Amino acid sequence: MHQVATIPSMAPNSLRRHRSRAIFAMGLLAATLAGAHGDVTPQAVDTSSLPKLGEGWREENPFRGNEAAVKVGTSAYNQNCARCHGLEAISGGIAPDLRKLDNECATTKDAARKAACVKDNDNYFLTTVRHGRTRNGAVYMPPFEGTFDQEAIWSIKAYLETRRDKPF
């Protein structure tokens, strides 16, 4: 006579505990994969259609409103930034929504303060892209200095300015 093995039924609390552990493990895996976005190899940016800006880093975006730079920046953004910052700069949650980068400037009424705000935002953007962002040893954004020249970085900023959450 054959014996049939039976599986003891799980008590509801035990089942909930196993389900909770599985959900936690999936969340941990997703967070680990999201944290690995800093290891992606940057794609080259063809800036040959743009004027050369020289050796010294500019303090403000010299390509603001430049249609050729916006075109280059759109391509560069899609190849290098969208995987974390979202398509069309609309964040999917991994990294900040870059359409909101200079919202504070858009609502500033005083022209001199607005100009200073824009300059500060340009500096923040340039510094962040060049040097990246880390927190507690974890790479949140890789540094792009040495990979992107300033023409590439400023063209990306020119593109982002066309995607502002609050237009000027």
Coordinates of N, CA and C in Angstrom, one line a residue:
M1 N 0.8 -1.2 0.0 CA 0.0 0.0 0.0 C 0.9 1.2 0.0
H2 N 0.5 2.2 -0.8 CA 1.3 3.4 -0.9 C 0.9 4.4 0.1
Q3 N 1.8 5.1 0.7 CA 1.5 6.2 1.6 C 1.6 7.5 0.9
V4 N 0.6 8.3 1.2 CA 0.6 9.6 0.5 C 1.1 10.6 1.6
A5 N 2.1 11.4 1.2 CA 2.6 12.4 2.1 C 1.7 13.6 2.1
T6 N 1.5 14.0 3.3 CA 0.6 15.2 3.4 C 1.4 16.4 3.9
I7 N 1.0 17.5 3.4 CA 1.7 18.8 3.8 C 0.8 19.4 4.9
P8 N 1.4 19.6 6.0 CA 0.5 20.2 7.1 C 0.1 21.6 6.6
S9 N -1.1 22.0 6.8 CA -1.6 23.3 6.4 C -0.9 24.4 7.3
M10 N -0.7 25.5 6.6 CA -0.1 26.6 7.4 C -1.2 27.4 8.1
A11 N -0.9 27.7 9.3 CA -1.8 28.6 10.0 C -1.8 29.9 9.3
P12 N -2.9 30.7 9.4 CA -3.0 32.0 8.8 C -1.9 32.9 9.2
N13 N -1.5 32.9 10.4 CA -0.4 33.8 10.9 C 0.9 33.5 10.2
S14 N 1.2 32.2 10.1 CA 2.4 31.7 9.5 C 2.4 32.1 8.0
L15 N 1.3 31.9 7.3 CA 1.2 32.3 5.9 C 1.4 33.8 5.7
R16 N 0.9 34.6 6.6 CA 1.1 36.1 6.5 C 2.6 36.4 6.7
R17 N 3.2 35.7 7.7 CA 4.6 36.0 8.0 C 5.5 35.6 6.7
H18 N 5.2 34.5 6.1 CA 5.9 34.1 4.9 C 5.7 35.1 3.7
R19 N 4.4 35.5 3.6 CA 4.1 36.5 2.5 C 4.8 37.8 2.8
S20 N 4.8 38.2 4.1 CA 5.5 39.5 4.4 C 7.0 39.4 4.1
R21 N 7.6 38.2 4.4 CA 9.0 38.0 4.2 C 9.3 38.0 2.7
A22 N 8.4 37.4 1.9 CA 8.6 37.4 0.4 C 8.5 38.9 -0.1
I23 N 7.5 39.6 0.4 CA 7.4 41.0 -0.1 C 8.6 41.8 0.3
F24 N 9.1 41.6 1.5 CA 10.3 42.4 2.0 C 11.5 42.0 1.1
A25 N 11.6 40.7 0.8 CA 12.8 40.3 -0.1 C 12.7 40.9 -1.4
M26 N 11.5 41.0 -2.0 CA 11.3 41.6 -3.3 C 11.6 43.1 -3.3
G27 N 11.2 43.7 -2.2 CA 11.5 45.2 -2.0 C 12.9 45.4 -1.9
L28 N 13.6 44.5 -1.1 CA 15.1 44.7 -1.0 C 15.8 44.5 -2.3
L29 N 15.4 43.5 -3.1 CA 15.9 43.3 -4.4 C 15.7 44.5 -5.3
A30 N 14.5 45.0 -5.3 CA 14.3 46.2 -6.1 C 15.1 47.4 -5.7
A31 N 15.2 47.6 -4.4 CA 16.1 48.7 -3.9 C 17.5 48.5 -4.3
T32 N 18.0 47.3 -4.2 CA 19.4 47.0 -4.5 C 19.6 47.3 -6.0
L33 N 18.7 46.8 -6.9 CA 18.8 47.1 -8.3 C 18.8 48.6 -8.6
A34 N 17.9 49.3 -7.9 CA 17.7 50.7 -8.1 C 19.0 51.4 -7.7
G35 N 19.6 51.0 -6.6 CA 20.9 51.6 -6.1 C 22.0 51.3 -7.0
A36 N 21.9 50.4 -7.9 CA 23.0 50.0 -8.8 C 23.1 50.9 -10.0
H37 N 22.1 51.9 -10.1 CA 22.1 52.7 -11.3 C 23.3 53.5 -11.5
G38 N 24.1 53.7 -10.5 CA 25.3 54.5 -10.6 C 26.4 53.8 -11.4
D39 N 26.2 52.5 -11.6 CA 27.3 51.7 -12.3 C 27.1 51.6 -13.8
V40 N 26.1 52.3 -14.4 CA 25.8 52.3 -15.8 C 26.9 53.1 -16.5
T41 N 27.3 52.5 -17.7 CA 28.3 53.2 -18.5 C 27.7 54.3 -19.2
P42 N 28.2 55.5 -19.0 CA 27.7 56.7 -19.8 C 27.9 56.5 -21.3
Q43 N 27.0 57.1 -22.0 CA 27.1 57.0 -23.5 C 27.7 58.3 -24.0
A44 N 28.5 58.3 -25.0 CA 29.2 59.4 -25.6 C 28.1 60.5 -26.1
V45 N 28.5 61.7 -26.0 CA 27.6 62.8 -26.4 C 28.3 63.5 -27.5
D46 N 27.7 63.6 -28.7 CA 28.2 64.3 -29.9 C 27.9 65.7 -29.8
T47 N 28.9 66.6 -29.4 CA 28.7 68.0 -29.3 C 29.3 68.8 -30.5
S48 N 29.7 68.1 -31.5 CA 30.4 68.7 -32.7 C 29.6 69.8 -33.3
S49 N 28.3 69.8 -33.2 CA 27.5 70.9 -33.8 C 27.4 72.2 -32.9
L50 N 28.0 72.1 -31.7 CA 28.0 73.2 -30.8 C 29.3 74.0 -30.7
P51 N 29.2 75.3 -30.4 CA 30.5 76.0 -30.3 C 31.3 75.5 -29.1
K52 N 32.6 75.5 -29.2 CA 33.5 75.0 -28.1 C 33.5 76.1 -27.1
L53 N 33.5 75.7 -25.8 CA 33.4 76.6 -24.7 C 34.8 76.9 -24.1
G54 N 35.8 76.1 -24.5 CA 37.1 76.3 -23.9 C 37.4 75.5 -22.7
E55 N 38.5 75.7 -22.1 CA 39.0 74.9 -21.0 C 38.3 75.2 -19.7
G56 N 38.1 76.5 -19.4 CA 37.5 76.9 -18.1 C 36.0 76.6 -18.0
W57 N 35.6 76.1 -16.9 CA 34.1 75.8 -16.7 C 33.4 77.1 -16.6
R58 N 32.3 77.2 -17.4 CA 31.4 78.4 -17.3 C 30.6 78.3 -16.0
E59 N 30.3 79.5 -15.5 CA 29.5 79.5 -14.3 C 28.0 79.5 -14.6
E60 N 27.6 79.9 -15.8 CA 26.2 80.0 -16.2 C 26.1 79.3 -17.5
N61 N 24.9 78.8 -17.8 CA 24.6 78.0 -19.0 C 24.7 78.9 -20.2
P62 N 25.8 78.8 -21.0 CA 25.9 79.6 -22.2 C 25.0 79.1 -23.4
F63 N 24.3 78.0 -23.2 CA 23.5 77.4 -24.2 C 22.0 77.6 -24.0
R64 N 21.7 78.5 -23.0 CA 20.3 78.7 -22.6 C 19.5 79.2 -23.8
G65 N 18.5 78.5 -24.2 CA 17.6 78.9 -25.4 C 18.2 78.6 -26.7
N66 N 19.4 77.9 -26.8 CA 20.0 77.6 -28.0 C 19.4 76.3 -28.6
E67 N 18.7 76.4 -29.7 CA 18.0 75.2 -30.3 C 18.9 74.0 -30.6
A68 N 20.1 74.3 -31.1 CA 21.0 73.2 -31.4 C 21.4 72.5 -30.2
A69 N 21.7 73.3 -29.1 CA 22.1 72.7 -27.8 C 20.9 71.9 -27.2
V70 N 19.7 72.4 -27.3 CA 18.5 71.7 -26.8 C 18.4 70.3 -27.5
K71 N 18.7 70.3 -28.8 CA 18.6 69.0 -29.6 C 19.7 68.0 -29.1
V72 N 20.9 68.5 -28.9 CA 22.0 67.7 -28.4 C 21.7 67.2 -27.0
G73 N 21.2 68.2 -26.2 CA 20.8 67.9 -24.8 C 19.7 66.9 -24.6
T74 N 18.7 66.9 -25.5 CA 17.6 66.0 -25.5 C 18.2 64.5 -25.7
S75 N 19.0 64.4 -26.7 CA 19.6 63.1 -27.0 C 20.5 62.6 -25.8
A76 N 21.3 63.5 -25.3 CA 22.3 63.2 -24.2 C 21.5 62.8 -23.0
Y77 N 20.4 63.6 -22.7 CA 19.6 63.3 -21.5 C 19.0 61.9 -21.7
N78 N 18.4 61.6 -22.8 CA 17.7 60.3 -23.0 C 18.6 59.1 -22.9
Q79 N 19.9 59.3 -23.4 CA 20.9 58.2 -23.3 C 21.5 58.0 -22.0
N80 N 21.6 59.1 -21.2 CA 22.4 59.1 -20.0 C 21.6 59.4 -18.7
C81 N 20.5 60.1 -18.7 CA 19.9 60.6 -17.5 C 18.5 60.0 -17.3
A82 N 17.8 59.7 -18.4 CA 16.4 59.2 -18.3 C 16.2 58.0 -17.5
R83 N 17.2 57.1 -17.5 CA 17.0 55.8 -16.8 C 16.8 56.1 -15.3
C84 N 17.3 57.2 -14.8 CA 17.1 57.5 -13.3 C 16.2 58.6 -13.1
H85 N 16.3 59.7 -14.0 CA 15.5 60.9 -13.8 C 14.2 60.8 -14.6
G86 N 13.9 59.8 -15.4 CA 12.7 59.6 -16.1 C 12.6 60.2 -17.5
L87 N 11.8 59.6 -18.3 CA 11.6 60.1 -19.7 C 11.0 61.5 -19.6
E88 N 11.6 62.4 -20.4 CA 11.1 63.8 -20.5 C 11.3 64.5 -19.2
A89 N 12.3 64.0 -18.4 CA 12.6 64.6 -17.1 C 11.5 64.4 -16.0
I90 N 10.6 63.5 -16.3 CA 9.5 63.3 -15.3 C 10.0 62.0 -14.5
S91 N 10.4 62.3 -13.2 CA 11.0 61.2 -12.4 C 10.0 60.1 -12.2
G92 N 10.6 58.9 -12.2 CA 9.8 57.7 -11.9 C 10.1 57.3 -10.4
G93 N 10.7 58.1 -9.7 CA 10.9 57.9 -8.3 C 12.3 57.5 -7.8
I94 N 13.2 57.1 -8.7 CA 14.6 56.8 -8.3 C 15.4 58.0 -8.0
A95 N 15.2 59.1 -8.8 CA 16.0 60.3 -8.7 C 15.1 61.5 -8.8
P96 N 15.6 62.7 -8.4 CA 14.7 63.9 -8.4 C 14.1 64.2 -9.8
D97 N 13.0 64.8 -9.8 CA 12.3 65.3 -11.0 C 12.9 66.6 -11.4
L98 N 13.7 66.6 -12.5 CA 14.5 67.7 -12.9 C 13.7 68.8 -13.5
R99 N 12.4 68.6 -13.7 CA 11.6 69.7 -14.2 C 11.4 70.8 -13.1
K100 N 11.6 70.3 -11.9 CA 11.4 71.2 -10.7 C 12.6 71.9 -10.2
L101 N 13.7 71.7 -11.0 CA 15.0 72.1 -10.5 C 15.1 73.6 -10.2
D102 N 14.5 74.5 -11.0 CA 14.5 75.9 -10.7 C 13.2 76.5 -10.6
N103 N 12.2 75.8 -9.9 CA 10.9 76.3 -9.6 C 11.0 77.6 -8.7
E104 N 11.9 77.6 -7.8 CA 12.1 78.8 -6.9 C 12.4 80.0 -7.8
C105 N 13.2 79.9 -8.8 CA 13.6 81.0 -9.6 C 12.3 81.5 -10.4
A106 N 11.5 80.6 -10.9 CA 10.4 80.9 -11.7 C 9.4 81.8 -10.9
T107 N 9.3 81.6 -9.6 CA 8.3 82.3 -8.8 C 8.9 83.6 -8.2
T108 N 10.2 83.9 -8.4 CA 10.8 85.1 -7.9 C 10.5 86.3 -8.8
K109 N 9.9 87.3 -8.3 CA 9.5 88.5 -9.0 C 10.6 89.5 -9.3
D110 N 11.5 89.7 -8.4 CA 12.6 90.6 -8.5 C 13.6 90.1 -9.6
A111 N 13.9 90.9 -10.6 CA 14.8 90.5 -11.7 C 16.2 90.1 -11.3
A112 N 16.7 90.9 -10.4 CA 18.1 90.7 -9.9 C 18.1 89.4 -9.1
R113 N 17.1 89.2 -8.2 CA 17.1 87.9 -7.4 C 16.9 86.7 -8.3
K114 N 16.1 86.9 -9.4 CA 15.8 85.8 -10.3 C 17.1 85.4 -11.0
A115 N 17.9 86.4 -11.5 CA 19.1 86.2 -12.2 C 20.1 85.4 -11.2
A116 N 20.2 85.9 -10.0 CA 21.1 85.2 -9.0 C 20.6 83.8 -8.7
C117 N 19.3 83.6 -8.7 CA 18.7 82.2 -8.5 C 19.1 81.3 -9.6
V118 N 19.0 81.8 -10.8 CA 19.3 81.0 -12.0 C 20.8 80.7 -12.0
K119 N 21.6 81.6 -11.7 CA 23.1 81.4 -11.6 C 23.4 80.3 -10.6
D120 N 22.7 80.4 -9.4 CA 23.0 79.4 -8.3 C 22.5 78.0 -8.8
N121 N 21.4 78.0 -9.5 CA 20.9 76.7 -10.0 C 21.9 76.1 -11.0
D122 N 22.4 77.0 -11.9 CA 23.3 76.5 -12.9 C 24.6 75.9 -12.2
N123 N 25.0 76.6 -11.2 CA 26.2 76.1 -10.4 C 25.9 74.8 -9.7
Y124 N 24.7 74.7 -9.1 CA 24.3 73.4 -8.5 C 24.3 72.3 -9.5
F125 N 23.7 72.5 -10.6 CA 23.5 71.5 -11.7 C 24.9 71.1 -12.1
L126 N 25.8 72.1 -12.5 CA 27.1 71.8 -13.0 C 27.9 71.0 -12.0
T127 N 27.9 71.4 -10.7 CA 28.6 70.7 -9.7 C 28.1 69.3 -9.5
T128 N 26.8 69.1 -9.5 CA 26.2 67.8 -9.3 C 26.6 66.8 -10.4
V129 N 26.5 67.3 -11.7 CA 26.8 66.4 -12.8 C 28.3 66.1 -12.8
R130 N 29.1 67.1 -12.6 CA 30.6 66.9 -12.6 C 31.0 65.9 -11.6
H131 N 30.5 66.1 -10.3 CA 31.1 65.3 -9.2 C 30.2 64.2 -8.7
G132 N 28.9 64.2 -9.2 CA 28.0 63.1 -8.7 C 27.5 63.4 -7.3
R133 N 26.8 62.4 -6.8 CA 26.2 62.5 -5.4 C 26.4 61.1 -4.8
T134 N 27.0 61.2 -3.6 CA 27.0 60.0 -2.7 C 26.5 60.3 -1.4
R135 N 26.0 59.3 -0.7 CA 25.5 59.4 0.7 C 25.9 58.2 1.4
N136 N 26.6 58.3 2.5 CA 27.0 57.2 3.3 C 27.7 56.1 2.5
G137 N 28.5 56.6 1.5 CA 29.3 55.7 0.7 C 28.5 55.1 -0.5
A138 N 27.2 55.3 -0.6 CA 26.4 54.8 -1.7 C 26.4 55.8 -2.8
V139 N 26.6 55.4 -4.0 CA 26.5 56.3 -5.2 C 25.1 56.5 -5.6
Y140 N 24.6 57.7 -5.5 CA 23.3 58.0 -5.9 C 23.3 58.6 -7.3
M141 N 24.4 59.2 -7.7 CA 24.6 59.7 -9.1 C 26.1 59.6 -9.3
P142 N 26.5 59.0 -10.4 CA 27.9 58.9 -10.7 C 28.4 60.2 -11.2
P143 N 29.7 60.5 -11.0 CA 30.3 61.7 -11.5 C 30.5 61.6 -13.0
F144 N 30.2 62.7 -13.7 CA 30.4 62.6 -15.2 C 31.6 63.5 -15.7
E145 N 32.3 64.1 -14.8 CA 33.5 64.9 -15.2 C 34.5 63.9 -15.8
G146 N 35.1 64.2 -16.9 CA 36.0 63.3 -17.5 C 35.3 62.5 -18.6
T147 N 34.0 62.3 -18.5 CA 33.2 61.6 -19.5 C 32.5 62.6 -20.3
F148 N 31.9 63.6 -19.7 CA 31.2 64.7 -20.5 C 32.0 65.9 -20.4
D149 N 32.1 66.6 -21.6 CA 32.7 68.0 -21.5 C 31.6 69.0 -21.2
Q150 N 32.0 70.2 -21.0 CA 31.0 71.2 -20.5 C 30.0 71.5 -21.6
E151 N 30.3 71.3 -22.9 CA 29.3 71.4 -23.9 C 28.2 70.4 -23.7
A152 N 28.5 69.2 -23.4 CA 27.5 68.2 -23.2 C 26.6 68.5 -21.9
I153 N 27.3 68.9 -20.8 CA 26.6 69.2 -19.6 C 25.6 70.4 -19.8
W154 N 26.1 71.4 -20.4 CA 25.3 72.6 -20.6 C 24.2 72.4 -21.6
S155 N 24.4 71.5 -22.6 CA 23.3 71.2 -23.5 C 22.2 70.4 -22.8
I156 N 22.6 69.5 -21.9 CA 21.6 68.8 -21.1 C 20.8 69.8 -20.3
K157 N 21.5 70.8 -19.7 CA 20.8 71.8 -18.9 C 19.8 72.6 -19.8
A158 N 20.3 72.9 -21.0 CA 19.4 73.7 -21.9 C 18.2 72.9 -22.3
Y159 N 18.3 71.6 -22.4 CA 17.1 70.7 -22.7 C 16.2 70.8 -21.4
L160 N 16.8 70.6 -20.2 CA 15.9 70.6 -19.0 C 15.2 71.9 -18.8
E161 N 15.8 73.0 -19.3 CA 15.1 74.3 -19.2 C 13.8 74.3 -20.0
T162 N 13.8 73.5 -21.1 CA 12.6 73.5 -21.9 C 11.5 72.6 -21.2
R163 N 11.9 71.9 -20.2 CA 10.9 70.9 -19.5 C 10.5 71.4 -18.2
R164 N 10.8 72.7 -17.9 CA 10.5 73.3 -16.5 C 9.0 73.0 -16.1
D165 N 8.9 72.7 -14.8 CA 7.6 72.5 -14.2 C 6.8 73.9 -14.2
K166 N 7.6 74.9 -13.9 CA 7.0 76.3 -13.8 C 7.8 77.2 -14.8
P167 N 7.3 77.3 -16.0 CA 8.0 78.2 -17.0 C 8.2 79.6 -16.5
F168 N 9.3 80.2 -16.9 CA 9.7 81.6 -16.5 C 8.7 82.5 -17.2

